[in-house]
Amino acid sequence: MFQAAIIGALGTALGPQLNGIYEGPAVKATAPYAEIGELASIDWSTKDTEGRELRSLVQVRDQGESPARLQTLARAADMAIRAIGPALAGWRIVSLVLVRNRIVRSGVGQWGALIEHRARLFAE
């Protein structure tokens, strides 16, 4: 459910600027594109309410001499993800924050943005 919401948010915000949004590693994608990484789920329950803490990872990949376009895409991806919610198929998002946004060079002219969020949810 949360990954589907991320894919929808990225598609709406960045769809025209990306060549694709992939669940998992993209094998034959052309930059720029986004990969939705694994979702970690941790118990965040209280005495009387079921809860989850979710950690999501999105990687946006691009090519170019500088990371300027990638930085713009990463900012837009972060804003789109933080705008998700609060209702989410039987859950309510209590908080959704950026944990990290890191730009890395993965080769000559190859750039990647690692965007990680923490979402805390309660069951409805």
C-alpha positions as a printed NumPy array, in Angstrom:
array([[  0.   ,   0.   ,   0.   ],
       [  2.726,   2.53 ,   0.932],
       [  4.901,   1.541,  -2.027],
       [  1.899,   1.89 ,  -4.332],
       [  1.284,   5.364,  -2.886],
       [  4.935,   6.269,  -3.54 ],
       [  4.725,   5.055,  -7.137],
       [  1.521,   7.039,  -7.654],
       [  2.984,  10.19 ,  -6.113],
       [  6.162,   9.958,  -8.197],
       [  4.16 ,   9.249, -11.343],
       [  2.004,  12.319, -10.795],
       [  4.851,  14.656,  -9.843],
       [  7.69 ,  13.376, -12.046],
       [  6.09 ,  11.156, -14.679],
       [  6.764,  13.436, -17.667],
       [ 10.373,  14.012, -16.549],
       [ 11.283,  10.33 , -16.058],
       [ 11.652,   7.484, -18.531],
       [ 10.143,   5.09 , -16.017],
       [  9.402,   4.207, -12.405],
       [ 10.423,   0.665, -11.52 ],
       [  9.773,  -1.577,  -8.541],
       [ 13.253,  -2.912,  -7.857],
       [ 16.37 ,  -2.655,  -9.992],
       [ 15.808,  -1.495, -13.559],
       [ 17.716,  -3.721, -15.952],
       [ 17.425,  -1.851, -19.262],
       [ 16.198,   1.598, -18.237],
       [ 17.303,   4.834, -19.855],
       [ 18.113,   7.712, -17.521],
       [ 16.509,   9.532, -15.911],
       [ 14.403,   6.957, -14.083],
       [ 13.383,   5.998, -10.541],
       [ 13.72 ,   2.691,  -8.717],
       [ 11.569,   1.873,  -5.72 ],
       [ 13.68 ,  -0.026,  -3.212],
       [ 12.788,  -2.364,  -0.402],
       [ 10.364,  -1.299,   2.289],
       [ 11.361,  -2.007,   5.893],
       [  8.512,  -2.403,   8.382],
       [  8.963,  -2.131,  12.156],
       [  6.347,  -2.468,  14.879],
       [  5.243,   0.924,  16.19 ],
       [  2.205,  -0.178,  18.174],
       [  0.924,   1.288,  21.415],
       [ -1.043,  -0.47 ,  24.171],
       [ -4.301,  -0.064,  22.3  ],
       [ -3.424,   0.751,  18.677],
       [ -1.601,  -1.258,  16.044],
       [  1.161,   0.77 ,  14.423],
       [  3.971,   0.449,  11.898],
       [  7.091,   2.419,  11.145],
       [  7.996,   2.111,   7.472],
       [ 11.323,   3.002,   5.875],
       [ 11.239,   3.529,   2.136],
       [ 14.101,   3.993,  -0.297],
       [ 13.755,   5.588,  -3.718],
       [ 16.7  ,   5.888,  -6.079],
       [ 16.575,   8.338,  -8.945],
       [ 19.251,   7.761, -11.58 ],
       [ 20.498,  10.183, -14.204],
       [ 23.358,  10.831, -16.621],
       [ 25.185,  14.056, -17.297],
       [ 28.27 ,  16.094, -16.599],
       [ 26.78 ,  17.508, -13.402],
       [ 24.096,  16.389, -10.961],
       [ 22.036,  19.583, -11.454],
       [ 19.025,  17.921, -13.106],
       [ 19.181,  15.034, -10.639],
       [ 19.123,  17.429,  -7.69 ],
       [ 15.942,  18.997,  -9.064],
       [ 14.363,  15.561,  -9.584],
       [ 15.369,  14.45 ,  -6.069],
       [ 13.799,  17.542,  -4.483],
       [ 10.591,  16.993,  -6.441],
       [ 10.524,  13.297,  -5.476],
       [ 10.949,  14.178,  -1.794],
       [  8.14 ,  16.733,  -1.902],
       [  5.825,  14.296,  -3.723],
       [  6.448,  11.527,  -1.19 ],
       [  6.   ,  13.821,   1.819],
       [  2.638,  14.927,   0.375],
       [  1.209,  11.366,   0.589],
       [ -1.654,  10.743,   2.969],
       [ -2.889,  10.858,   5.579],
       [ -5.44 ,   8.102,   4.747],
       [ -3.891,   4.941,   3.331],
       [ -6.045,   1.771,   2.92 ],
       [ -6.891,   1.008,   6.554],
       [ -4.012,   3.016,   7.966],
       [ -3.485,   6.651,   8.907],
       [ -0.119,   8.31 ,   8.405],
       [  0.86 ,  10.037,  11.646],
       [  4.196,  11.372,  10.403],
       [  6.166,  11.201,   7.185],
       [  9.656,  12.713,   7.175],
       [ 12.765,  12.731,   5.043],
       [ 15.564,  10.709,   6.633],
       [ 18.21 ,  11.355,   3.993],
       [ 18.698,  12.631,   0.478],
       [ 22.13 ,  11.829,  -0.862],
       [ 23.567,  12.439,  -4.33 ],
       [ 26.318,  10.009,  -5.365],
       [ 28.41 ,   9.553,  -8.481],
       [ 28.348,   5.951,  -9.652],
       [ 30.634,   6.308, -12.663],
       [ 31.684,   8.821, -15.287],
       [ 28.584,  10.886, -15.951],
       [ 26.442,   8.518, -13.858],
       [ 24.543,   9.986, -10.898],
       [ 22.174,   8.586,  -8.314],
       [ 20.012,  10.15 ,  -5.641],
       [ 19.19 ,   8.029,  -2.595],
       [ 16.006,   9.31 ,  -0.979],
       [ 14.887,   7.654,   2.254],
       [ 11.723,   8.435,   4.213],
       [ 10.283,   7.276,   7.527],
       [  6.522,   6.943,   7.787],
       [  4.721,   6.179,  11.046],
       [  1.211,   4.794,  10.718],
       [ -1.657,   3.709,  12.962],
       [ -4.3  ,   1.182,  11.946],
       [ -7.795,   2.6  ,  11.53 ]])
